[in-house]
Coordinates of C-alpha atoms in Angstrom, one line a residue:
M20 CA 0.5 88.3 23.1
G21 CA -1.8 85.8 25.4
V22 CA -4.1 85.3 22.3
E23 CA -5.3 81.7 21.7
P24 CA -5.0 81.1 17.9
F25 CA -7.7 78.6 17.9
G26 CA -10.5 80.0 19.5
R27 CA -13.8 78.6 21.0
T28 CA -17.4 79.0 20.3
C29 CA -18.8 82.2 18.9
P30 CA -22.5 82.9 19.7
G31 CA -24.8 85.5 18.7
T32 CA -23.2 86.0 15.2
S33 CA -25.2 87.4 12.3
P34 CA -24.9 86.4 8.8
A35 CA -23.0 88.5 6.6
A36 CA -25.4 88.8 3.9
E37 CA -28.2 89.6 6.5
V38 CA -26.0 92.5 7.8
V39 CA -25.6 94.0 4.6
G40 CA -29.1 93.3 3.3
S41 CA -31.0 94.7 6.5
Y42 CA -28.8 97.9 6.5
S43 CA -30.7 101.3 6.2
D44 CA -29.8 104.7 7.0
D45 CA -32.3 104.8 9.9
R46 CA -30.5 101.9 11.4
E47 CA -27.2 103.0 11.2
G48 CA -25.1 102.4 14.3
F49 CA -26.9 98.9 15.2
E50 CA -24.4 96.5 16.8
V51 CA -23.7 93.1 15.3
T52 CA -21.0 90.3 15.7
V53 CA -19.9 88.7 12.3
A54 CA -17.7 85.6 12.0
G55 CA -15.9 84.1 9.0
R56 CA -12.6 84.0 6.9
L57 CA -10.6 87.1 5.9
T58 CA -10.4 87.0 2.0
A59 CA -8.9 90.5 1.6
I60 CA -6.9 92.9 3.8
R61 CA -6.4 96.4 3.1
G62 CA -4.1 98.4 5.4
H63 CA -4.2 102.1 5.8
G64 CA -1.8 103.1 8.6
K65 CA -3.8 103.0 11.8
S66 CA -7.0 101.7 10.1
T67 CA -7.2 98.4 8.1
F68 CA -10.2 97.5 5.9
A69 CA -10.8 93.8 5.3
D70 CA -13.5 91.4 3.6
L71 CA -14.9 88.9 6.0
R72 CA -16.8 85.9 4.2
D73 CA -19.1 83.4 5.5
W74 CA -21.3 81.0 3.7
T75 CA -24.1 83.6 3.0
G76 CA -21.8 86.2 1.5
K77 CA -19.2 88.8 2.5
V78 CA -19.2 92.0 4.5
Q79 CA -16.4 94.7 4.9
V80 CA -15.1 95.4 8.2
N81 CA -12.8 98.2 9.6
M82 CA -10.3 97.6 12.3
S83 CA -8.7 100.8 13.7
Q84 CA -6.2 101.6 16.5
N85 CA -8.8 104.2 18.0
R86 CA -11.6 101.8 18.4
L87 CA -9.6 98.5 19.3
G88 CA -6.7 100.1 21.0
D89 CA -3.1 99.7 20.8
E90 CA -2.8 96.1 22.1
R91 CA -5.6 94.7 20.1
Y92 CA -4.7 96.6 17.0
G93 CA -1.2 94.8 17.2
L94 CA -3.3 91.7 16.4
V95 CA -4.4 93.1 13.3
G96 CA -1.0 93.2 11.9
L97 CA -0.6 89.5 12.4
L98 CA -3.6 88.7 10.3
D99 CA -3.2 86.8 7.2
L100 CA -5.7 85.9 4.4
G101 CA -7.6 82.7 5.4
D102 CA -7.7 83.5 9.1
I103 CA -11.2 83.1 10.6
V104 CA -12.1 85.7 13.0
A105 CA -15.1 87.2 14.7
V106 CA -15.6 91.2 14.6
A107 CA -18.2 92.9 17.1
G108 CA -19.2 96.4 16.3
K109 CA -21.6 99.0 14.9
V110 CA -22.5 98.9 11.4
A111 CA -22.3 102.0 9.1
K112 CA -21.4 103.1 5.8
T113 CA -18.1 104.2 4.4
R114 CA -17.8 107.5 2.4
T115 CA -17.6 105.2 -0.6
G116 CA -21.2 103.9 0.5
E117 CA -20.1 100.3 1.5
V118 CA -21.8 98.7 4.4
T119 CA -19.2 98.0 7.1
V120 CA -19.0 96.8 10.5
F121 CA -16.6 99.1 12.4
A122 CA -15.0 96.6 15.0
E123 CA -15.0 97.3 18.7
K124 CA -13.8 93.8 19.4
L125 CA -11.6 91.3 17.3
T126 CA -11.3 87.7 18.2
M127 CA -9.2 85.2 16.7
L128 CA -11.1 82.0 16.1
S129 CA -8.7 80.0 13.7
K130 CA -5.4 80.9 12.6
A131 CA -4.7 79.8 8.8
L132 CA -1.2 77.9 8.9
L133 CA -1.0 77.8 5.2
P134 CA -2.0 80.5 2.9
L135 CA -4.7 80.4 0.6
P136 CA -3.7 79.6 -3.0
E137 CA -1.8 82.4 -4.9
K138 CA -4.6 82.3 -7.5
F139 CA -7.2 82.4 -4.7
H140 CA -9.6 84.6 -6.6
G141 CA -9.6 82.6 -9.7
L142 CA -9.1 78.8 -8.5
K143 CA -10.4 77.2 -11.8
D144 CA -8.6 74.1 -12.5
I145 CA -11.3 71.5 -12.3
E146 CA -9.0 68.8 -10.8
T147 CA -7.9 71.0 -8.0
R148 CA -11.2 72.1 -7.2
S149 CA -12.6 68.7 -7.1
R150 CA -9.5 67.1 -5.1
H151 CA -9.5 70.0 -2.6
R152 CA -13.1 71.1 -2.1
S153 CA -12.5 73.1 0.8
L154 CA -10.4 75.5 -1.1
D155 CA -12.7 75.6 -3.8
L156 CA -15.8 76.6 -1.6
V157 CA -13.5 79.3 0.0
A158 CA -12.2 80.6 -3.4
N159 CA -15.3 80.4 -5.5
P160 CA -18.6 81.8 -4.2
E161 CA -20.2 80.1 -7.1
S162 CA -19.1 76.8 -5.6
M163 CA -20.7 77.4 -2.3
E164 CA -23.9 78.5 -3.7
H165 CA -24.1 75.4 -6.0
A166 CA -23.3 73.4 -3.0
L167 CA -26.2 75.1 -1.1
N168 CA -28.7 75.0 -3.9
R169 CA -28.0 71.0 -3.9
S170 CA -29.3 70.9 -0.4
R171 CA -32.1 73.3 -1.2
I172 CA -33.2 71.1 -4.4
L173 CA -33.2 68.1 -2.1
T174 CA -35.2 69.7 0.5
A175 CA -37.8 70.8 -2.2
I176 CA -37.9 67.3 -3.7
R177 CA -38.7 65.9 -0.3
A178 CA -41.3 68.4 0.5
F179 CA -42.9 67.7 -2.9
M180 CA -42.9 63.9 -2.2
G181 CA -44.1 64.3 1.3
G182 CA -46.9 66.5 -0.1
R183 CA -48.0 63.8 -2.5
G184 CA -48.3 61.2 0.3
F185 CA -45.0 59.5 0.1
V186 CA -43.1 58.6 3.4
E187 CA -39.4 58.4 3.2
V188 CA -37.7 55.1 4.1
E189 CA -34.1 53.7 4.6
T190 CA -33.0 50.3 3.2
P191 CA -29.9 48.4 3.3
M192 CA -26.5 49.7 1.6
M193 CA -25.1 46.3 2.2
Q194 CA -26.8 43.4 0.5
S195 CA -26.6 39.8 0.3
I196 CA -27.6 39.8 -3.4
P197 CA -27.3 43.2 -5.4
G198 CA -30.6 43.6 -7.4
G199 CA -32.8 46.1 -8.8
A200 CA -30.3 47.0 -11.7
T201 CA -27.8 45.4 -13.9
A202 CA -24.3 46.7 -12.8
R203 CA -21.0 45.2 -11.6
P204 CA -21.1 45.6 -7.6
F205 CA -18.6 46.6 -5.1
I206 CA -17.9 43.4 -2.9
T207 CA -17.0 43.7 1.0
H208 CA -16.9 41.2 3.6
H209 CA -18.4 41.0 7.0
N210 CA -16.2 39.4 9.6
A211 CA -18.6 38.4 12.5
L212 CA -20.8 36.6 9.9
D213 CA -17.9 35.5 7.6
I214 CA -20.0 36.4 4.4
D215 CA -19.4 38.6 1.4
L216 CA -21.9 41.4 1.0
Y217 CA -22.5 43.7 -1.7
L218 CA -22.7 47.6 -1.8
R219 CA -26.2 48.1 -3.2
I220 CA -26.5 49.0 -6.8
A221 CA -30.3 49.9 -6.3
P222 CA -32.7 49.7 -3.4
E223 CA -35.6 48.5 -5.7
L224 CA -36.2 45.0 -4.2
Y225 CA -36.3 46.2 -0.8
L226 CA -38.7 49.0 -1.4
K227 CA -41.0 46.5 -3.3
R228 CA -41.0 44.4 -0.2
L229 CA -42.4 47.5 1.7
L230 CA -45.2 47.6 -1.0
C231 CA -45.8 44.0 0.0
G232 CA -46.0 44.8 3.6
G233 CA -48.7 47.4 2.8
M234 CA -46.8 50.9 2.7
E235 CA -48.5 52.3 -0.3
R236 CA -46.3 55.1 -1.2
V237 CA -42.5 55.1 -0.5
F238 CA -39.4 56.8 -1.5
E239 CA -35.7 56.9 -0.8
I240 CA -33.1 59.3 -1.6
N241 CA -30.2 56.9 -1.5
R242 CA -26.4 56.4 -2.1
N243 CA -25.8 53.7 -4.7
F244 CA -22.6 52.0 -5.7
R245 CA -21.4 50.7 -9.0
N246 CA -18.1 49.3 -9.6
E247 CA -17.8 51.0 -13.2
G248 CA -16.0 53.7 -14.9
I249 CA -15.5 57.5 -13.9
A250 CA -16.8 59.9 -16.6
S251 CA -18.2 63.4 -16.9
R252 CA -21.7 61.7 -16.2
H253 CA -20.6 58.9 -14.1
N254 CA -19.4 58.6 -10.5
P255 CA -19.2 55.2 -8.9
E256 CA -20.9 56.5 -5.7
F257 CA -24.0 58.5 -6.7
T258 CA -27.4 59.6 -5.2
M259 CA -30.7 58.3 -6.7
L260 CA -34.2 58.9 -5.8
E261 CA -36.5 55.9 -6.0
A262 CA -40.2 55.9 -5.4
Y263 CA -43.0 53.3 -5.6
Q264 CA -46.6 53.9 -5.7
A265 CA -49.4 51.2 -5.2
Y266 CA -52.2 51.3 -7.7
A267 CA -50.4 53.3 -10.1
D268 CA -48.6 52.7 -13.5
Y269 CA -45.9 54.3 -15.6
E270 CA -48.2 57.1 -16.7
D271 CA -48.6 58.1 -13.2
M272 CA -44.7 58.0 -12.8
M273 CA -44.6 60.4 -15.9
R274 CA -46.8 63.0 -14.1
L275 CA -45.0 62.4 -11.1
V276 CA -41.6 63.1 -12.2
E277 CA -42.5 65.8 -14.6
D278 CA -44.3 67.8 -11.6
M279 CA -41.4 67.1 -9.2
V280 CA -38.7 68.5 -11.5
T281 CA -40.4 71.7 -12.6
T282 CA -41.7 72.3 -9.2
A283 CA -38.1 72.0 -7.5
A284 CA -36.6 74.1 -10.4
R285 CA -39.3 76.9 -10.0
E286 CA -39.1 77.0 -6.1
V287 CA -35.4 76.9 -5.8
L288 CA -34.0 78.6 -9.0
G289 CA -37.2 80.4 -10.1
R290 CA -37.0 79.2 -13.8
L291 CA -37.4 76.5 -16.2
T292 CA -34.8 77.2 -18.8
F293 CA -31.1 76.6 -18.5
E294 CA -27.9 76.6 -20.3
F295 CA -26.0 73.3 -20.7
G296 CA -22.8 73.5 -22.6
E297 CA -23.8 74.6 -26.0
H298 CA -27.5 73.8 -25.4
R299 CA -30.5 75.9 -24.0
L300 CA -32.7 73.4 -22.3
D301 CA -36.4 74.3 -21.6
L302 CA -38.2 72.2 -18.9
T303 CA -41.5 73.6 -19.5
P304 CA -44.2 70.9 -19.3
P305 CA -45.7 69.0 -21.0
W306 CA -42.6 66.9 -22.2
P307 CA -43.2 65.1 -25.3
R308 CA -43.5 61.4 -25.6
M309 CA -41.8 59.1 -28.3
R310 CA -41.7 55.4 -28.5
F311 CA -38.4 53.8 -28.3
A312 CA -38.9 52.1 -31.7
E313 CA -39.9 55.4 -33.5
V314 CA -36.5 57.0 -32.2
M315 CA -34.8 53.9 -33.5
E316 CA -36.1 54.4 -36.9
Q317 CA -35.7 58.2 -36.8
Y318 CA -31.9 58.1 -35.7
A319 CA -30.4 54.8 -36.4
G320 CA -32.6 53.7 -39.4
V321 CA -33.3 50.4 -38.0
D322 CA -36.2 48.3 -37.1
M323 CA -35.6 47.0 -33.6
F324 CA -37.6 44.1 -34.1
D325 CA -35.7 42.9 -37.0
E326 CA -32.7 41.1 -35.6
Q327 CA -30.9 40.7 -39.0
A328 CA -31.0 44.5 -39.5
V329 CA -30.3 45.1 -35.8
R330 CA -27.0 42.9 -35.9
A331 CA -26.0 44.5 -39.2
K332 CA -26.3 47.9 -37.9
A333 CA -24.3 47.0 -34.8
R334 CA -21.6 45.7 -36.8
A335 CA -21.5 48.7 -38.9
L336 CA -21.0 50.7 -35.7
G337 CA -18.3 48.6 -34.5
V338 CA -20.3 47.2 -31.5
E339 CA -18.6 44.4 -29.7
D340 CA -20.2 41.0 -30.0
A341 CA -22.6 42.1 -32.7
D342 CA -23.0 38.3 -33.8
S343 CA -23.4 36.9 -30.5
K344 CA -25.0 39.3 -28.0
H345 CA -28.8 39.4 -27.3
P346 CA -30.5 41.4 -30.0
D347 CA -32.1 43.6 -27.6
A348 CA -28.8 44.4 -25.8
L349 CA -27.5 45.3 -29.2
V350 CA -30.7 47.7 -29.8
D351 CA -29.6 49.4 -26.6
D352 CA -26.1 49.7 -27.9
I353 CA -27.4 51.1 -31.1
F354 CA -29.7 53.7 -29.4
K355 CA -26.6 55.0 -27.2
E356 CA -24.6 55.5 -30.3
T357 CA -27.0 57.1 -32.6
A358 CA -30.0 58.5 -30.7
E359 CA -29.0 59.5 -27.4
P360 CA -27.0 62.6 -28.2
H361 CA -30.0 64.2 -30.1
L362 CA -32.5 64.0 -27.1
V363 CA -31.5 67.4 -25.9
N364 CA -34.9 68.8 -24.4
P365 CA -36.8 66.5 -21.9
V366 CA -38.6 63.7 -23.7
F367 CA -40.2 60.6 -22.3
L368 CA -39.1 57.7 -24.2
T369 CA -41.4 54.8 -23.7
H370 CA -42.0 51.0 -24.7
H371 CA -38.5 49.7 -24.7
P372 CA -37.5 46.0 -25.6
A373 CA -39.0 44.1 -22.8
S374 CA -36.1 41.9 -21.9
L375 CA -34.1 45.0 -21.0
A376 CA -36.2 45.4 -18.1
P377 CA -37.0 42.2 -16.1
L378 CA -38.7 44.0 -13.2
C379 CA -41.2 45.6 -15.6
R380 CA -44.6 44.5 -16.7
R381 CA -44.9 44.0 -20.5
S382 CA -47.3 46.0 -22.7
P383 CA -50.6 44.0 -23.0
D384 CA -50.9 45.4 -26.5
D385 CA -47.2 44.2 -27.6
P386 CA -45.4 41.7 -25.5
R387 CA -42.3 42.5 -27.2
V388 CA -42.0 45.9 -25.3
S389 CA -42.4 46.9 -21.7
E390 CA -44.5 49.6 -19.9
R391 CA -41.3 51.7 -19.1
F392 CA -40.3 55.0 -19.8
E393 CA -36.8 56.9 -19.5
V394 CA -36.7 60.6 -19.3
F395 CA -33.6 62.0 -21.6
V396 CA -32.4 65.4 -21.5
A397 CA -29.2 67.0 -22.5
G398 CA -28.3 63.8 -24.1
F399 CA -28.3 61.5 -21.0
E400 CA -30.8 59.5 -19.1
L401 CA -32.4 61.4 -16.1
A402 CA -35.1 59.0 -14.9
N403 CA -36.3 55.4 -15.4
A404 CA -39.6 54.1 -14.6
Y405 CA -41.9 51.1 -14.9
T406 CA -45.3 49.6 -14.5
E407 CA -43.9 47.1 -12.0
Q408 CA -44.2 43.4 -12.4
N409 CA -46.2 42.0 -9.7
D410 CA -46.9 38.5 -11.0
P411 CA -44.4 36.3 -9.0
V412 CA -44.3 33.5 -11.6
V413 CA -43.6 35.8 -14.4
Q414 CA -41.1 37.6 -12.2
R415 CA -39.2 34.5 -11.5
Q416 CA -39.1 33.5 -15.1
E417 CA -37.7 36.9 -16.2
L418 CA -35.1 37.0 -13.4
E419 CA -34.0 33.5 -14.3
S420 CA -33.9 34.1 -18.0
Q421 CA -31.7 37.2 -17.2
L422 CA -29.2 34.9 -15.3
R423 CA -29.1 32.5 -18.1
R424 CA -27.9 35.4 -20.5
R425 CA -25.1 36.2 -17.7
D426 CA -25.6 39.8 -18.0
E427 CA -22.8 42.0 -16.8
G428 CA -23.6 42.6 -13.1
T429 CA -25.6 39.6 -12.4
V430 CA -24.1 37.3 -9.5
G431 CA -25.7 33.8 -10.4
R432 CA -28.6 34.1 -7.8
V433 CA -32.2 35.0 -7.7
D434 CA -33.2 37.0 -4.7
E435 CA -35.6 34.3 -3.2
D436 CA -36.5 36.6 -0.3
F437 CA -37.9 39.2 -2.9
L438 CA -39.8 36.5 -4.6
L439 CA -41.3 35.0 -1.4
A440 CA -42.5 38.6 -0.6
L441 CA -44.1 38.9 -4.0
E442 CA -45.8 35.6 -3.7
H443 CA -47.7 36.9 -0.6
G444 CA -49.0 39.7 -2.8
M445 CA -47.8 43.1 -4.1
P446 CA -50.3 45.5 -5.4
P447 CA -50.1 46.8 -9.0
A448 CA -47.5 49.6 -8.7
G449 CA -45.7 52.3 -10.7
G450 CA -42.0 52.8 -9.8
L451 CA -39.5 55.7 -10.5
G452 CA -35.7 56.1 -10.3
V453 CA -34.3 59.6 -10.8
G454 CA -30.6 60.3 -11.0
I455 CA -30.3 63.2 -8.6
D456 CA -26.7 64.1 -9.6
R457 CA -27.7 64.1 -13.1
L458 CA -30.6 66.2 -12.4
L459 CA -28.4 68.7 -10.5
M460 CA -26.2 69.0 -13.4
V461 CA -29.1 70.2 -15.3
L462 CA -30.6 72.6 -13.0
L463 CA -27.0 74.0 -11.7
E464 CA -25.9 74.0 -15.4
K465 CA -22.8 72.0 -15.0
T466 CA -21.6 69.5 -17.6
S467 CA -19.4 67.6 -15.2
I468 CA -20.8 65.4 -12.5
R469 CA -18.0 66.3 -10.4
D470 CA -19.1 69.8 -10.1
V471 CA -22.3 68.6 -8.3
I472 CA -20.9 66.1 -6.1
L473 CA -19.0 67.7 -3.1
F474 CA -16.5 64.8 -3.0
P475 CA -16.2 63.1 -6.1
L476 CA -14.1 59.8 -6.4
M477 CA -10.7 60.8 -7.7
R478 CA -7.5 59.0 -8.9
P479 CA -5.0 58.9 -6.3
E480 CA -2.4 61.3 -6.4
R481 CA 1.1 59.9 -7.4
P482 CA 3.1 58.8 -4.5
Q483 CA 5.7 61.6 -5.2
D484 CA 3.1 64.2 -5.3
M485 CA 1.2 63.2 -2.0
A486 CA 3.0 65.9 0.2
E487 CA 2.6 68.5 -2.5
R488 CA -0.1 71.2 -1.6
P489 CA -2.1 73.2 -3.9
E490 CA -0.2 76.2 -5.6
E491 CA 0.8 78.5 -2.7

């Protein structure tokens, strides 16, 4: 037929949702070009109706032998679900009242060599949806909307931070010493320099260097990598927002994160209440505050400063190494086992055991605890923030103490470049880290992190399954 099955550009197209939404009786007959994927075809002799979907929505198109002519209408008979086409014509309503583009020109843009899955209109299997995201986006308009809302929420967060005087920066993803958190890193090798490098577990130490250099409000929306397990709330590659503000403390970070989350939710989604599994979450500020010690007493029935009681509770819960592990680490284990699931609506949990946060300033009122908070919602940690430690002598002592305990994730070295910057002076500061993927789980009402990451890490398919395609 002389038809190129994989067409070229198609300029001047109108979004499907805009065509439908802008229609009015006094505009009937206006001309448009729409392009997208065919998701339904209904043949009626010499006239064929089809649903054409783009990323804004769908619009009905009508292709008739009268308007297209015999030759072009012959192409209609070769169309399949999944084909990507362009249709140019006039817009009007059918007798049933549906806004429709009546085609005067039909152009093939991309012929689908494989059919859409048989269960196209109900592709529900989470494994298939995560592994074959392109099919998920085509088959489930909700998935497309969530993907677009992820982008909108990130845009809103960037605008919010810019409005508060923060500048967005970029720090290295490959680091000679992984710092800023305790986690097992991924290791890679740089051939030219013949050195091992680590994919970053956090950008914190580099962002603090910028504070030392005089950049007083910085943030980064970054990819972090932690060589750990995969679960409904964990993906080894994930997105974080980290922000640092000179001349601020953890109290300032509380206000910042509360305002940021609620602003993004209102601007993008227009609400502050969300369904999350069996829970109804209310993000309306102000969020309550609780001390870590209070929560331990309430849910674990233990005084977190009583080492003997802590070890006894840990043994009762079956915590590994309950007799030898650092008592503060056991407190954290007990907290996760007993209290964490009960923290459903957002709450600021403050004043953690000091040794759990070596980069944090200790409370002047009680040096056993730190000027730190975590935001918990839906039973998981959403954000973590400090009054940052800016005393280089104390900071060195804390980092070396952490190394002596050989916490999981430490690599046996203190970051001397970071300490050198600190010795030249870092202003008092507050720092904040927010798990963007977890925030999106809440705002998009998804209980699995895989539903808010376009391409989550998946276990490879079995070799015998590698050639298999989704159900056709």
